[in-house]
Coordinates of C-alpha atoms and ligand atoms in Angstrom, one line a residue:
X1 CA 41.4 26.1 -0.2
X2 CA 37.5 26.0 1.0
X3 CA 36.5 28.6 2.9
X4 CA 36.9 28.6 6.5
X5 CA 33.8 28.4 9.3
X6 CA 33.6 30.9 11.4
X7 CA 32.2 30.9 14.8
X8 CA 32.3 32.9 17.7
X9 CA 32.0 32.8 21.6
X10 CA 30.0 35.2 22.6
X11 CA 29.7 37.5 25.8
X12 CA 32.5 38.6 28.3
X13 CA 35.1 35.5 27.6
X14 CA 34.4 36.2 23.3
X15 CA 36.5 35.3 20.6
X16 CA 36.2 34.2 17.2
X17 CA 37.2 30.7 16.0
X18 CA 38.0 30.2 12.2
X19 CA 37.7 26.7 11.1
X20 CA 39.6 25.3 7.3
X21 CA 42.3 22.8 6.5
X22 CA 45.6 25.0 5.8
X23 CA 44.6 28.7 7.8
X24 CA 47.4 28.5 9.8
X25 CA 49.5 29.4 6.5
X26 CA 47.1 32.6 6.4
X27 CA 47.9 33.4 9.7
X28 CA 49.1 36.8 8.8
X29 CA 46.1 37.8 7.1
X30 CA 44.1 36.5 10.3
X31 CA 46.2 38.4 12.6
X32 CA 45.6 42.4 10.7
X33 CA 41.8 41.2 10.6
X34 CA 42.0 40.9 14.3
X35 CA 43.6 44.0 15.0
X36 CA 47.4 43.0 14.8
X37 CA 48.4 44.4 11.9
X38 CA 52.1 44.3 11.4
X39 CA 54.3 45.5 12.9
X40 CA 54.1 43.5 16.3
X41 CA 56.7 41.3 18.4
X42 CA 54.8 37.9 18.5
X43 CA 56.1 35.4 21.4
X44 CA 55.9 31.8 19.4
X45 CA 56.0 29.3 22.0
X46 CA 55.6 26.2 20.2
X47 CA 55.4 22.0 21.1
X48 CA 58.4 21.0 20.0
X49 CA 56.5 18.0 18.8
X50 CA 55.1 20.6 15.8
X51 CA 58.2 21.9 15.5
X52 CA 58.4 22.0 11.2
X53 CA 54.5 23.9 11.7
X54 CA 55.9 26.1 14.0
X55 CA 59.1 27.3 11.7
X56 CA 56.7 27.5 9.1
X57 CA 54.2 30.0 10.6
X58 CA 57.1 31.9 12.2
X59 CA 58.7 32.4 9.0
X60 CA 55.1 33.7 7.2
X61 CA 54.9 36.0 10.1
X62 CA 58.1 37.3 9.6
X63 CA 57.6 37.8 6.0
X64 CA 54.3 40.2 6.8
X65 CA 56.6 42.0 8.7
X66 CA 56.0 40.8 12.4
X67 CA 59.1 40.4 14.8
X68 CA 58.6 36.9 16.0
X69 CA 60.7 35.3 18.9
X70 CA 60.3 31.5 19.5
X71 CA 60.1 29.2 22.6
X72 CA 60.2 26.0 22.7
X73 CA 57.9 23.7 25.3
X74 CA 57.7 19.4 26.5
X75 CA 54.1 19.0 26.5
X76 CA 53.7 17.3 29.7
X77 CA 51.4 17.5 33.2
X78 CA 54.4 17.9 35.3
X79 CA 55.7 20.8 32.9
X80 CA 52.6 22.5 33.2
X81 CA 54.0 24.2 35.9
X82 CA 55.1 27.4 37.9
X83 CA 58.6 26.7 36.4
X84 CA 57.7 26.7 32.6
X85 CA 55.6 29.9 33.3
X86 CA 58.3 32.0 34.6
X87 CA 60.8 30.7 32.0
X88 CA 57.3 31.9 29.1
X89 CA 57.4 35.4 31.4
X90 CA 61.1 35.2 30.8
X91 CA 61.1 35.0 27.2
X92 CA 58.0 37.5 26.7
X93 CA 60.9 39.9 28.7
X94 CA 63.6 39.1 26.3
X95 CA 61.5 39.4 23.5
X96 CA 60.5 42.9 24.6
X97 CA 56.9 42.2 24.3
X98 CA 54.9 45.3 25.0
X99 CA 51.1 45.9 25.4
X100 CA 50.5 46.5 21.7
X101 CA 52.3 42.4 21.4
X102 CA 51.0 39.3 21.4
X103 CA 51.6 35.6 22.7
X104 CA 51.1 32.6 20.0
X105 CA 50.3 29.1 21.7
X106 CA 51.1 26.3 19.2
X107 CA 50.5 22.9 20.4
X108 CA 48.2 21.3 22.6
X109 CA 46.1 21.7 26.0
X110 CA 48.9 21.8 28.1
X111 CA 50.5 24.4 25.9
X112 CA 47.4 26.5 25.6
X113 CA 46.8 26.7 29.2
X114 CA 50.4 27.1 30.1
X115 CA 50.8 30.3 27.4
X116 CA 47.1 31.3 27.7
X117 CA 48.1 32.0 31.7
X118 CA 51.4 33.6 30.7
X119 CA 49.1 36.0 28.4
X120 CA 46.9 36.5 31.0
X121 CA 50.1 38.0 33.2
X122 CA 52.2 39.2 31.4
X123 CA 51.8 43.2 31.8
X124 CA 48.2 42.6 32.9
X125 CA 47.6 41.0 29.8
X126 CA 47.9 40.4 26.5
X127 CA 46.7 39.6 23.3
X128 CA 47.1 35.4 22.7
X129 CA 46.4 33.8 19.3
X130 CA 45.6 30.0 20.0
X131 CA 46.8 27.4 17.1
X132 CA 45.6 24.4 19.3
X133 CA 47.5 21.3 17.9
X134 CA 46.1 18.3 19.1
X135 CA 42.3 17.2 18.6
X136 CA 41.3 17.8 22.3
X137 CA 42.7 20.8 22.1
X138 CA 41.0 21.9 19.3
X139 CA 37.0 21.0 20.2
X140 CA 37.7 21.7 24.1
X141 CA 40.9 23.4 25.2
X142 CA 41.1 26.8 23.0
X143 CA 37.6 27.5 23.5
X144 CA 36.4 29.4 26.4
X145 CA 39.1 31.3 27.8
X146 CA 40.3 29.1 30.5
X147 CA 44.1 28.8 31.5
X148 CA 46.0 27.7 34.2
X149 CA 48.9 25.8 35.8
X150 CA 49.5 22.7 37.9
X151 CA 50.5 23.6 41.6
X152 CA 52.7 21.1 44.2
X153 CA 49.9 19.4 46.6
X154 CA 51.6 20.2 50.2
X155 CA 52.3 17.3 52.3
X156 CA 53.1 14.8 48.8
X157 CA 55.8 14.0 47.0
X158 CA 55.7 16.1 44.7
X159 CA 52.4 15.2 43.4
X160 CA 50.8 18.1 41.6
X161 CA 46.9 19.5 41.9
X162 CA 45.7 20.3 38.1
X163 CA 44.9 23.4 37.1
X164 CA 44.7 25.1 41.0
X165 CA 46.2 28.4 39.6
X166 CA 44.7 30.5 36.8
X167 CA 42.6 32.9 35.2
X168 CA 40.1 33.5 32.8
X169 CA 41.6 35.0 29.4
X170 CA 39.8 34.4 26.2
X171 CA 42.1 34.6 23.4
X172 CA 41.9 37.3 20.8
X173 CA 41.2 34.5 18.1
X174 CA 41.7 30.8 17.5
X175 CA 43.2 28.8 14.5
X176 CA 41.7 25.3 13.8
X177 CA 43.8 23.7 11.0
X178 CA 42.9 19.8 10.4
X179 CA 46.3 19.6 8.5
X180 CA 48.3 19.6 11.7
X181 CA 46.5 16.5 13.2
X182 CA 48.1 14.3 10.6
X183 CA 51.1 13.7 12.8
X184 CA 49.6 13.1 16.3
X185 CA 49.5 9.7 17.5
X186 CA 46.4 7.7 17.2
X187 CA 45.9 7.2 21.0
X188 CA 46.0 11.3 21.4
X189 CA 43.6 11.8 18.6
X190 CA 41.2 9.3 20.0
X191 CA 41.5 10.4 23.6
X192 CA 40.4 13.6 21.8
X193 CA 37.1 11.9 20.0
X194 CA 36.0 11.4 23.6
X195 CA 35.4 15.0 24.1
X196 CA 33.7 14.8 20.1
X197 CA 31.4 12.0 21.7
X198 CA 30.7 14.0 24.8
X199 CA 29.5 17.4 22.4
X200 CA 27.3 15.4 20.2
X201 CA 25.4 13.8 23.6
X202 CA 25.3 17.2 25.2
X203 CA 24.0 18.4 21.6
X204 CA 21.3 16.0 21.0
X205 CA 19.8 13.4 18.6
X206 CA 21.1 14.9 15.4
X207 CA 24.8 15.5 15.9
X208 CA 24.8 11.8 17.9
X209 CA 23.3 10.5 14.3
X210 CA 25.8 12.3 12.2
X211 CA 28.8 10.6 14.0
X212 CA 27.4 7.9 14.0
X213 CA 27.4 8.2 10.1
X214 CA 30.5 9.2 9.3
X215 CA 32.5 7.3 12.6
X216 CA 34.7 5.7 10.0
X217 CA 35.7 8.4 7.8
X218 CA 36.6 9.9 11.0
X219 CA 38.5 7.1 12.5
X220 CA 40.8 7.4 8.8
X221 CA 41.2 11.2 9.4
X222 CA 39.9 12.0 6.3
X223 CA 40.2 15.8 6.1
X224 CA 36.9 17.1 4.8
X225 CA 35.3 15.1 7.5
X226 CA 37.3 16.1 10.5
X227 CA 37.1 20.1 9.4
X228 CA 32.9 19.3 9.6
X229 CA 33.6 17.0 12.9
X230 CA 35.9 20.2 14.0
X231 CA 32.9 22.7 13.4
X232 CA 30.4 20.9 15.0
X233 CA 31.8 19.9 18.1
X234 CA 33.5 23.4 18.3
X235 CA 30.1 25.0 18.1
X236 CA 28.6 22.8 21.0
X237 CA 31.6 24.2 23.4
X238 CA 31.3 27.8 21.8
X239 CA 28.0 27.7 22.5
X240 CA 27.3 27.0 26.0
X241 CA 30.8 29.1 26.9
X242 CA 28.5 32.3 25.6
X243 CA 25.6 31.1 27.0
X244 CA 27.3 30.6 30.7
X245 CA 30.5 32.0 30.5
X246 CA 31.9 31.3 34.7
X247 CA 29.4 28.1 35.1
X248 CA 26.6 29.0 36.8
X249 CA 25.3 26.2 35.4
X250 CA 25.0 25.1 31.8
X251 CA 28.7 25.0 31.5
X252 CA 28.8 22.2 34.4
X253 CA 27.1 20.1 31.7
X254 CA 30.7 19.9 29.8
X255 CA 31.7 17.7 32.6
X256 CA 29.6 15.2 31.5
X257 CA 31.7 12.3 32.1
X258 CA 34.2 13.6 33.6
X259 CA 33.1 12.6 37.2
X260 CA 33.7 9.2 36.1
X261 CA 36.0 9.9 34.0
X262 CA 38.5 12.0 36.5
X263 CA 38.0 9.3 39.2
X264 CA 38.9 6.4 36.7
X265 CA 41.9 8.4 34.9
X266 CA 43.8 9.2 38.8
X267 CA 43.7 5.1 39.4
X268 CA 47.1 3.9 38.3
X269 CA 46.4 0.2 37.8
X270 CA 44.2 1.6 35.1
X271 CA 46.1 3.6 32.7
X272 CA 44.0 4.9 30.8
X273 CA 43.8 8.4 29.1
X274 CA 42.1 11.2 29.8
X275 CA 39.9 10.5 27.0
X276 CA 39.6 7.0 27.2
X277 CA 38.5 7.6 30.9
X278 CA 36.0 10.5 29.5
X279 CA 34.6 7.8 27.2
X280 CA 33.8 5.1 29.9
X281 CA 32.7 8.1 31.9
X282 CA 30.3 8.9 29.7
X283 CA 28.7 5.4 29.1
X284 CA 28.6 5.6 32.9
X285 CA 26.7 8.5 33.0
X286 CA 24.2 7.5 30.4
X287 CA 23.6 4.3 31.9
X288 CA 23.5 6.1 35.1
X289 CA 21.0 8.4 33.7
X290 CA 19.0 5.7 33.0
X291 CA 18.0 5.8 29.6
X292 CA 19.2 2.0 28.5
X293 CA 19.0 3.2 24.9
X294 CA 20.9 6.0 25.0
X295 CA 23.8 4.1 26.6
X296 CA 23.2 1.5 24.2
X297 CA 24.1 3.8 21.7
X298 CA 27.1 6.1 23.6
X299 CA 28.2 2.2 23.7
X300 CA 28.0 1.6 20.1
X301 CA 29.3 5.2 19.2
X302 CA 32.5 5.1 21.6
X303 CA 33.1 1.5 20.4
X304 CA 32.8 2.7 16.5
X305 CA 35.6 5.5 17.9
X306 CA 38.2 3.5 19.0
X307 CA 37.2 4.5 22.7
X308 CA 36.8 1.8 25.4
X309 CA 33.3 0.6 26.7
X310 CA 35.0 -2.1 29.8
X311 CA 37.1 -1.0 32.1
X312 CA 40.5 -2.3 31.0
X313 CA 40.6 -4.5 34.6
X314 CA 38.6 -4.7 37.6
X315 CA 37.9 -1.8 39.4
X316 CA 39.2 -1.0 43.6
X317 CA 35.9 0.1 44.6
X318 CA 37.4 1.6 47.8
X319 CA 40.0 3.5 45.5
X320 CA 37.5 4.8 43.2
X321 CA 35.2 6.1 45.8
X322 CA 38.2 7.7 47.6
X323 CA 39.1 9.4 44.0
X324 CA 35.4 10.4 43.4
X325 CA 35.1 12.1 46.9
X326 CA 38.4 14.8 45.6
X327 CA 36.9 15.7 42.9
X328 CA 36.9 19.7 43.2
X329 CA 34.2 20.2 40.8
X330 CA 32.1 19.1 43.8
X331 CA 29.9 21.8 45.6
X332 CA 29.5 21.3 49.5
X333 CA 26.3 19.1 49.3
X334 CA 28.1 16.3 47.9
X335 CA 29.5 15.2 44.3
X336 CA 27.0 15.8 41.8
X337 CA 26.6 13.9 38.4
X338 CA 26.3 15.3 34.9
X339 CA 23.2 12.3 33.7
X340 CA 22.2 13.0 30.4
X341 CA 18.4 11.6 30.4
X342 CA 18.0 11.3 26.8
X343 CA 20.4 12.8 23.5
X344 CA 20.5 16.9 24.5
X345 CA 18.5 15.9 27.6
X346 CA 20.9 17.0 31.1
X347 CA 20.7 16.7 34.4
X348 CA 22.8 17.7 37.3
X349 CA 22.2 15.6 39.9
X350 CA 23.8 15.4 43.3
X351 CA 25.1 11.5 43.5
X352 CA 23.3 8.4 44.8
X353 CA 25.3 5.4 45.3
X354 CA 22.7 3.8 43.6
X355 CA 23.2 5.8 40.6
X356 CA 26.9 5.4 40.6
X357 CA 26.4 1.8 41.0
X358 CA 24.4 2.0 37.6
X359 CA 27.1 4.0 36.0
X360 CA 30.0 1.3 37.3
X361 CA 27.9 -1.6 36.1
X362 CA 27.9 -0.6 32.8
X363 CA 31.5 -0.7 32.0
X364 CA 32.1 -3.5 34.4
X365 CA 35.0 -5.9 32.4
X366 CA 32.7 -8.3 32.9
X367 CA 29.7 -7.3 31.8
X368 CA 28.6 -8.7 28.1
X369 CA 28.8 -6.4 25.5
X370 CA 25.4 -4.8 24.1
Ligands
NAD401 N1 41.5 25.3 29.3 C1 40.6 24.4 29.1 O1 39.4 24.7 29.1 C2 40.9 22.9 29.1 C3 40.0 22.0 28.7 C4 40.4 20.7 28.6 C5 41.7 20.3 28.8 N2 42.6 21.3 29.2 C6 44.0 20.9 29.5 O2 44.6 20.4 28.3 C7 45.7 19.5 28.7 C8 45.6 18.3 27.8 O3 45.7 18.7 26.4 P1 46.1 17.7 25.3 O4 45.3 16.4 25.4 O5 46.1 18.5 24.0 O6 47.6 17.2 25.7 P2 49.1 17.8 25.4 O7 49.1 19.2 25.2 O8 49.9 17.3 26.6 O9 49.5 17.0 24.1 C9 49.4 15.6 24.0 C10 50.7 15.1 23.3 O10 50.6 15.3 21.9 C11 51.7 15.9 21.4 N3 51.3 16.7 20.3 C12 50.6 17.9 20.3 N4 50.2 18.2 19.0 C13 50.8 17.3 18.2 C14 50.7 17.1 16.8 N5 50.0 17.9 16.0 N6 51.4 16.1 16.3 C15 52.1 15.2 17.1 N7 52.1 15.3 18.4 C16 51.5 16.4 19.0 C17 52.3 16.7 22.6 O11 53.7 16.9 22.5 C18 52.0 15.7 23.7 O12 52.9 14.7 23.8 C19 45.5 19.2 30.1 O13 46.5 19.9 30.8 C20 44.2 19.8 30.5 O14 44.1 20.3 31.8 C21 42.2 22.6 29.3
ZN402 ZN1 38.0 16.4 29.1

């Protein structure tokens, strides 16, 4: 096996990240190098979608001589909630977890956040190894210490606010093993190279060249290429995490997109993924940005990806603006847009309708492609 990368957040939400096609079957050897040497009890709470990965790293922990108790978890939205949290709390009682213990979150976003939060709880805390699952997961989720539930919106029915409770808890290390993406379905992975295309903007003029280079290889999940995609976009997130760990500013700049892209995602008659709606979100922001090359480009890139470029119908203008207006990233003077004025270029502008105009034209279903 090639060595792995390592990286590392740095400053108060720190953790290292190792990087290398098979490391979750050296999982042992990664937990005693980050102080959890056997013996521990180790809470497994697993997709059940990764189900033969997860009964093979439990039984390699088991062999070094860890205790390991497994949970089981539906990745979905509406499961990300207070419920599957107390039945995590529940397990971590069973399994007699104690401060010296650790949580292990195998599977995607939903699971990460959902366990990270439990971690974050449980006793006050404790130790969570991340083995992010699904290609989002991997280049955005694990990194940076966020977790958090879904909570019921009062006054719906039943409709849930994302991510309204939470806390900051950065894990005590992350896995990234390419092998396990060989089984998740093409539409996750490519929502996930939405968040790759959002890094290598945010990054600049070289990382946008190098996927444009290797788009294909990508698109066929070729494994040496995805560990290098996994490093670099990894790297872009780990970087501005240490560099503004609770977004005082540079960390707003991961949104990029996602103003759009949130807006876009809530409107039903859409359906698109999160990703898909990041990816039209960011050819909105480019062109809103104003740089007709650069969004020449993200449109090439996403289109090279598998990502949309159009909107998939015509949009409800009165519904979108509604849907823009929620958005809870926005500060009291308004909703602001992350423009990215040329490749590693970004502002954070408050919006103009004229700019979201620009941004809207650009992915209008009947505009002609560039
Ligand atoms: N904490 C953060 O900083 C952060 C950042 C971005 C997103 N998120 C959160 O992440 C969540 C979305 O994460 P996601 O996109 O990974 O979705 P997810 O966890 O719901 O997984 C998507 C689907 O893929 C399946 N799956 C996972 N791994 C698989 C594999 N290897 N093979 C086959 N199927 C697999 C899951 O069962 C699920 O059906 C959202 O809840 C979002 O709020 C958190
Ligand atoms: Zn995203």
């Amino acid at each position: 096996m090639a060595e792995p990368v390592r990286l590392a957040v740095a400053g108060p939400l720190g953790h290292p990240i190792a990087i290398g096609a098979g490391l979750l079957d050296r999982l042992p050897e990664e937990c005693a190098a980050a102080d959890l040497a056997p013996p521990r009890r180790i809470l497994l709470v697993a997709d059940r979608a990764v189900r033969p990965v997860a009964e093979r790293i439990a039984a390699r922990l088991a062999a070094a001589g860890h205790s390991v108790s497994t949970a089981w978890l539906e990745a979905s939205e509406a499961r990300k909630d207070l419920g599957t949290l107390e039945a995590i709390w529940a397990a971590a009682l069973a399994a007699r977890l104690t401060r010296r213990d650790a949580f292990l979150a195998l599977g995607g976003g939903m699971v990460g956040d959902v366990v990270g939060f439990a971690a974050a709880t449980y006793l006050r805390g404790l130790a969570l190894i991340a083995c992010p699952t699904t290609l989002l997961a991997m280049v955005d989720a694990s990194t940076g210490g966020k977790t958090g539930i879904n909570l019921p919106l009062p006054g719906t029915p039943g409709e849930l606010g994302k991510n309204l409770a939470g806390s900051f808890h950065p894990p005590r290390f992350v896995i990234v093993d390419p092998e396990v993406l060989t089984t998740l379905p093409e539409r996750e992975f490519r929502s996930g190279l939405a968040e790759c295309l959002k890094h290598a903007i945010l990054d600049g003029d070289g990382h946008l060249a190098w996927l444009e280079a290797h788009a294909a290889a990508i698109f066929r999940r070729d494994p040496e290429t995805l560990a290098d995609l996994l490093a670099r976009s990894v790297a872009v997130k780990a970087g501005v995490v240490g560099r503004d760990p609770f977004e005082r500013g540079e960390r707003a700049h991961l949104n990029l997109g996602h103003t759009f892209g949130h807006a876009l995602e809530t409107l039903p008659e859409l359906h698109l993924t999160h990703g898909e709606a990041v990816a039209l979100g960011c050819l909105a922001a480019a062109a809103a940005g104003g740089n007709a090359e650069l969004a020449a480009r993200v449109e090439r890139l996403a289109r090279a990806l598998g990502l949309p470029v159009r909107l998939p119908a015509p949009l409800d203008r009165a519904a979108f603006d509604r849907r823009l207006g929620f958005d809870k990233k926005a500060d009291s003077a308004g909703v602001r847009l992350v423009l990215p004025r040329a490749p590693g270029r970004i502002e954070l502008v408050p919006a103009t309708v004229a700019a979201i105009d620009a941004g809207l034209a650009a992915i209008d279903p009947a505009r002609p492609a560039s």
